[in-house]
């Protein structure tokens, strides 16, 4: 079965950087979407970035120019590089993998806390 395991969260100062990792195991369909979301107590789960297949990555306006998605060479792990972090970036971050074949498949990481504070 597909599993997503996250790492890389923690405490960072405003203006600093942090890199999140999402390791994927199991069999996945080739035409899939990977992405990142974040959640705060008052907002629910908000879209951050995603990439379908080999298309260009789409970013939310709040993070465009500061956050960057990437994947390793074998595509077993994907990342979110976060630069110029702001206190409002504080949230629980989730990685996501989904696709449609015979039906819709949707998988989530366990979430990791990112805190931006002086």
XYZ file of N, CA, C and O in Angstrom:
472
model
N 0.837 -1.188 0.000
C 0.000 0.000 0.000
C 0.878 1.246 0.000
O 2.009 1.203 0.455
N 0.334 2.323 -0.502
C 1.069 3.569 -0.592
C 1.157 4.220 0.775
O 0.159 4.306 1.504
N 2.354 4.690 1.112
C 2.570 5.438 2.339
C 3.419 6.663 2.046
O 4.346 6.611 1.237
N 3.100 7.763 2.721
C 3.860 8.995 2.634
C 4.357 9.339 4.030
O 3.552 9.485 4.952
N 5.670 9.475 4.180
C 6.284 9.771 5.465
C 7.042 11.082 5.358
O 7.947 11.215 4.536
N 6.687 12.041 6.210
C 7.261 13.368 6.150
C 8.365 13.557 7.179
O 8.384 12.918 8.235
N 9.260 14.487 6.881
C 10.291 14.905 7.812
C 10.731 16.320 7.452
O 10.419 16.822 6.370
N 11.449 16.962 8.368
C 12.052 18.250 8.083
C 11.415 19.456 8.740
O 11.898 20.573 8.564
N 10.349 19.276 9.482
C 9.730 20.396 10.157
C 10.536 20.856 11.353
O 11.526 20.242 11.744
N 10.108 21.975 11.935
C 10.783 22.488 13.104
C 10.583 23.970 13.275
O 9.697 24.580 12.676
N 11.434 24.557 14.101
C 11.392 25.976 14.423
C 12.435 26.725 13.601
O 13.589 26.285 13.500
N 12.032 27.846 13.024
C 12.941 28.664 12.226
C 12.638 30.133 12.483
O 11.495 30.499 12.785
N 13.663 30.977 12.382
C 13.488 32.411 12.578
C 12.884 33.056 11.341
O 13.058 32.562 10.226
N 12.156 34.167 11.508
C 11.664 34.890 10.331
C 12.801 35.234 9.375
O 13.874 35.655 9.798
N 12.548 35.036 8.090
C 13.562 35.236 7.078
C 14.426 34.031 6.811
O 15.200 34.026 5.842
N 14.302 33.010 7.628
C 15.093 31.808 7.469
C 14.507 30.844 6.458
O 13.517 31.132 5.785
N 15.129 29.667 6.369
C 14.746 28.653 5.397
C 14.562 27.306 6.069
O 15.149 27.022 7.117
N 13.758 26.474 5.428
C 13.505 25.123 5.911
C 13.142 24.260 4.715
O 12.488 24.739 3.776
N 13.551 22.999 4.747
C 13.246 22.077 3.656
C 12.490 20.873 4.202
O 12.981 20.166 5.073
N 11.302 20.640 3.666
C 10.480 19.506 4.049
C 10.655 18.371 3.049
O 10.821 18.599 1.855
N 10.577 17.152 3.552
C 10.737 15.965 2.731
C 9.507 15.074 2.854
O 8.905 14.984 3.928
N 9.159 14.415 1.760
C 8.053 13.461 1.742
C 8.513 12.205 1.016
O 8.697 12.229 -0.208
N 8.717 11.125 1.753
C 9.178 9.857 1.188
C 7.985 8.969 0.868
O 7.134 8.730 1.723
N 7.946 8.468 -0.359
C 6.821 7.682 -0.854
C 7.226 6.225 -1.006
O 8.282 5.922 -1.564
N 6.399 5.324 -0.525
C 6.595 3.899 -0.726
C 5.310 3.282 -1.262
O 4.219 3.814 -1.065
N 5.452 2.146 -1.941
C 4.315 1.477 -2.545
C 4.246 1.722 -4.040
O 5.076 2.431 -4.617
N 3.253 1.139 -4.667
C 3.069 1.250 -6.110
C 2.150 2.418 -6.432
O 1.022 2.478 -5.945
N 2.648 3.320 -7.280
C 1.872 4.485 -7.662
C 1.700 4.525 -9.176
O 2.537 4.034 -9.933
N 0.604 5.107 -9.599
C 0.322 5.265 -11.014
C 1.241 6.327 -11.603
O 1.566 7.324 -10.943
N 1.659 6.137 -12.852
C 2.643 7.025 -13.455
C 2.118 8.451 -13.636
O 2.870 9.418 -13.465
N 0.861 8.586 -13.990
C 0.254 9.904 -14.178
C -0.371 10.351 -12.857
O -1.546 10.111 -12.600
N 0.431 10.999 -12.041
C -0.010 11.368 -10.706
C 0.330 12.825 -10.397
O 1.132 13.452 -11.084
N -0.284 13.314 -9.354
C -0.039 14.667 -8.865
C 0.596 14.593 -7.479
O 0.131 13.836 -6.622
N 1.649 15.363 -7.268
C 2.237 15.523 -5.945
C 2.061 16.968 -5.511
O 2.047 17.881 -6.340
N 1.925 17.173 -4.208
C 1.718 18.528 -3.753
C 1.885 18.691 -2.259
O 2.118 17.730 -1.519
N 1.769 19.946 -1.831
C 1.898 20.320 -0.434
C 0.737 21.206 -0.019
O 0.290 22.068 -0.790
N 0.278 21.008 1.210
C -0.801 21.779 1.802
C -0.406 22.140 3.221
O 0.492 21.525 3.805
N -1.070 23.132 3.788
C -0.816 23.479 5.182
C -2.119 23.793 5.885
O -3.096 24.212 5.260
N -2.108 23.603 7.198
C -3.310 23.752 7.990
C -3.007 24.489 9.286
O -2.043 24.176 9.982
N -3.837 25.471 9.589
C -3.824 26.167 10.870
C -5.177 25.967 11.527
O -6.151 25.588 10.862
N -5.280 26.231 12.836
C -6.561 25.968 13.505
C -7.759 26.669 12.879
O -8.863 26.126 12.892
N -7.568 27.847 12.311
C -8.699 28.595 11.797
C -8.930 28.518 10.302
O -9.916 29.082 9.816
N -8.055 27.854 9.548
C -8.119 27.925 8.090
C -8.512 26.632 7.400
O -8.872 26.651 6.224
N -8.462 25.522 8.057
C -8.555 24.260 7.352
C -7.262 23.973 6.608
O -6.214 24.540 6.922
N -7.340 23.137 5.605
C -6.155 22.738 4.858
C -6.073 23.516 3.547
O -6.918 23.349 2.666
N -5.046 24.347 3.420
C -4.889 25.234 2.272
C -3.851 24.703 1.297
O -2.815 24.165 1.692
N -4.125 24.910 0.023
C -3.200 24.538 -1.041
C -1.947 25.393 -1.001
O -2.022 26.611 -0.822
N -0.785 24.763 -1.186
C 0.491 25.465 -1.257
C 1.116 25.328 -2.645
O 1.466 26.321 -3.284
N 1.271 24.103 -3.102
C 1.919 23.850 -4.386
C 1.574 22.454 -4.861
O 1.320 21.557 -4.052
N 1.581 22.243 -6.180
C 1.344 20.916 -6.733
C 1.914 20.825 -8.138
O 2.115 21.838 -8.811
N 2.143 19.583 -8.553
C 2.643 19.313 -9.893
C 2.005 18.038 -10.407
O 2.075 16.997 -9.751
N 1.404 18.117 -11.588
C 0.810 16.961 -12.237
C 1.768 16.435 -13.306
O 2.161 17.175 -14.215
N 2.129 15.157 -13.201
C 3.033 14.560 -14.162
C 4.318 15.348 -14.258
O 4.961 15.645 -13.248
N 4.685 15.707 -15.490
C 5.874 16.519 -15.729
C 5.544 17.965 -16.054
O 6.378 18.686 -16.607
N 4.340 18.385 -15.722
C 3.933 19.762 -15.962
C 4.647 20.718 -15.009
O 5.285 20.315 -14.036
N 4.494 21.996 -15.286
C 5.052 23.029 -14.424
C 4.338 23.050 -13.076
O 3.130 22.868 -12.996
N 5.088 23.275 -12.022
C 4.525 23.347 -10.688
C 3.669 24.601 -10.534
O 4.034 25.676 -10.993
N 2.535 24.435 -9.881
C 1.649 25.540 -9.557
C 1.796 25.888 -8.080
O 1.806 25.005 -7.230
N 1.892 27.191 -7.779
C 2.074 27.660 -6.411
C 0.942 28.591 -6.008
O 0.427 29.356 -6.829
N 0.590 28.538 -4.738
C -0.326 29.526 -4.194
C 0.339 30.899 -4.192
O 1.559 31.019 -4.027
N -0.469 31.937 -4.371
C 0.079 33.284 -4.416
C 0.828 33.681 -3.158
O 1.796 34.447 -3.220
N 0.425 33.144 -2.014
C 1.040 33.502 -0.749
C 2.473 32.998 -0.612
O 3.225 33.514 0.217
N 2.850 31.998 -1.417
C 4.189 31.419 -1.309
C 4.995 31.541 -2.590
O 6.188 31.197 -2.594
N 4.392 32.006 -3.661
C 5.080 32.112 -4.946
C 6.314 32.996 -4.809
O 6.263 34.083 -4.250
N 7.428 32.503 -5.323
C 8.690 33.211 -5.230
C 9.484 32.892 -3.986
O 10.660 33.261 -3.903
N 8.874 32.237 -3.014
C 9.557 31.866 -1.773
C 9.695 30.361 -1.595
O 10.696 29.898 -1.046
N 8.691 29.600 -2.024
C 8.687 28.144 -1.870
C 8.936 27.480 -3.219
O 8.479 27.972 -4.259
N 9.628 26.340 -3.199
C 9.933 25.606 -4.417
C 9.758 24.113 -4.191
O 10.287 23.569 -3.219
N 9.027 23.457 -5.091
C 8.895 22.005 -5.053
C 9.974 21.358 -5.902
O 10.401 21.901 -6.917
N 10.389 20.155 -5.501
C 11.333 19.383 -6.287
C 11.161 17.904 -5.982
O 10.487 17.536 -5.014
N 11.788 17.054 -6.812
C 11.795 15.610 -6.607
C 13.195 15.070 -6.806
O 13.990 15.641 -7.556
N 13.508 13.971 -6.115
C 14.805 13.356 -6.328
C 14.804 12.611 -7.656
O 13.790 12.515 -8.341
N 15.965 12.061 -8.015
C 16.113 11.484 -9.350
C 15.218 10.270 -9.584
O 14.696 10.084 -10.686
N 15.051 9.439 -8.567
C 14.198 8.255 -8.720
C 12.743 8.519 -8.368
O 11.916 7.613 -8.439
N 12.432 9.742 -7.952
C 11.073 10.199 -7.674
C 10.415 9.494 -6.500
O 9.196 9.537 -6.356
N 11.216 8.868 -5.647
C 10.674 8.258 -4.443
C 10.457 9.271 -3.325
O 9.757 8.969 -2.357
N 11.065 10.431 -3.449
C 10.961 11.469 -2.445
C 10.758 12.810 -3.130
O 11.387 13.084 -4.157
N 9.877 13.628 -2.590
C 9.758 14.989 -3.078
C 9.833 15.966 -1.915
O 9.644 15.593 -0.753
N 10.134 17.222 -2.245
C 10.543 18.198 -1.251
C 9.791 19.508 -1.414
O 9.259 19.826 -2.477
N 9.783 20.264 -0.331
C 9.333 21.643 -0.365
C 10.407 22.505 0.280
O 10.612 22.426 1.497
N 11.107 23.283 -0.541
C 12.092 24.229 -0.045
C 11.391 25.538 0.274
O 10.782 26.147 -0.603
N 11.493 25.983 1.521
C 10.813 27.187 1.981
C 11.856 28.219 2.369
O 12.656 27.992 3.279
N 11.842 29.347 1.683
C 12.771 30.441 1.935
C 12.006 31.685 2.362
O 10.800 31.800 2.158
N 12.732 32.632 2.935
C 12.149 33.902 3.372
C 10.895 33.684 4.203
O 9.860 34.313 3.987
N 10.991 32.800 5.166
C 9.823 32.402 5.943
C 9.300 33.546 6.805
O 10.068 34.362 7.326
N 7.991 33.575 6.959
C 7.287 34.593 7.718
C 6.506 33.935 8.844
O 6.156 32.759 8.756
N 6.196 34.686 9.907
C 5.384 34.104 10.984
C 4.066 33.518 10.494
O 3.617 32.499 11.034
N 3.460 34.115 9.479
C 2.202 33.601 8.957
C 2.346 32.284 8.204
O 1.342 31.668 7.830
N 3.572 31.833 7.958
C 3.801 30.512 7.389
C 3.691 29.404 8.432
O 3.731 28.219 8.075
N 3.584 29.767 9.692
C 3.452 28.777 10.756
C 2.197 27.942 10.545
O 1.094 28.471 10.423
N 2.368 26.626 10.490
C 1.261 25.714 10.221
C 1.755 24.286 10.313
O 2.956 24.027 10.430
N 0.815 23.354 10.240
C 1.145 21.958 10.017
C 1.129 21.725 8.509
O 0.134 22.009 7.842
N 2.219 21.211 7.977
C 2.366 21.003 6.545
C 2.164 19.534 6.199
O 2.676 18.638 6.880
N 1.427 19.292 5.111
C 1.107 17.945 4.668
C 1.535 17.753 3.221
O 1.274 18.611 2.382
N 2.144 16.620 2.921
C 2.382 16.258 1.532
C 1.241 15.379 1.037
O 0.563 14.710 1.819
N 1.040 15.403 -0.273
C -0.101 14.717 -0.868
C 0.296 14.063 -2.186
O 1.097 14.603 -2.944
N -0.287 12.903 -2.451
C -0.115 12.191 -3.710
C -1.479 11.687 -4.157
O -2.190 11.063 -3.364
N -1.843 11.957 -5.391
C -3.134 11.483 -5.877
C -3.088 11.202 -7.367
O -2.235 11.724 -8.084
N -4.011 10.358 -7.808
C -4.166 10.071 -9.231
C -5.516 9.437 -9.484
O -6.220 9.040 -8.566
N -5.854 9.357 -10.766
C -7.061 8.684 -11.196
C -6.684 7.588 -12.188
O -6.023 7.857 -13.193
N -7.095 6.362 -11.914
C -6.962 5.258 -12.863
C -8.326 4.590 -13.004
O -9.173 5.074 -13.749
N -8.544 3.495 -12.308
C -9.878 2.899 -12.274
C -10.805 3.675 -11.338
O -12.030 3.611 -11.492
N -10.227 4.379 -10.392
C -10.949 5.244 -9.484
C -9.983 6.308 -8.980
O -8.828 6.342 -9.403
N -10.450 7.157 -8.080
C -9.601 8.208 -7.535
C -8.856 7.697 -6.315
O -9.460 7.113 -5.412
N -7.542 7.921 -6.311
C -6.692 7.567 -5.192
C -6.091 8.833 -4.597
O -5.614 9.703 -5.331
N -6.065 8.925 -3.263
C -5.651 10.147 -2.580
C -4.936 9.770 -1.289
O -5.538 9.158 -0.407
N -3.660 10.145 -1.183
C -2.844 9.770 -0.037
C -2.199 11.000 0.577
O -1.802 11.929 -0.132
N -2.061 10.974 1.905
C -1.523 12.101 2.653
C -0.416 11.652 3.590
O -0.451 10.546 4.138
N 0.572 12.524 3.790
C 1.546 12.326 4.837
C 0.950 12.603 6.200
O -0.191 13.053 6.332
N 1.737 12.334 7.236
C 1.229 12.462 8.601
C 1.184 13.900 9.090
O 0.568 14.173 10.125
N 1.823 14.810 8.377
C 1.894 16.200 8.777
C 3.110 16.488 9.631
O 3.555 15.646 10.404
N 3.651 17.684 9.478
C 4.784 18.107 10.287
C 4.637 19.584 10.626
O 4.243 20.397 9.789
N 4.956 19.931 11.864
C 4.806 21.300 12.342
C 5.964 22.167 11.864
O 7.135 21.800 12.015
N 5.631 23.317 11.309
C 6.602 24.359 10.979
C 6.226 25.607 11.773
O 5.105 26.105 11.657
N 7.152 26.089 12.578
C 6.920 27.279 13.388
C 7.949 28.333 13.034
O 9.156 28.068 13.090
N 7.477 29.517 12.662
C 8.344 30.636 12.309
C 8.171 31.693 13.395
O 7.110 32.310 13.507
N 9.210 31.900 14.184
C 9.106 32.788 15.332
C 10.482 33.316 15.712
O 11.488 32.622 15.578
N 10.511 34.559 16.211
C 11.753 35.157 16.668
C 12.165 34.601 18.016
O 11.341 34.207 18.848
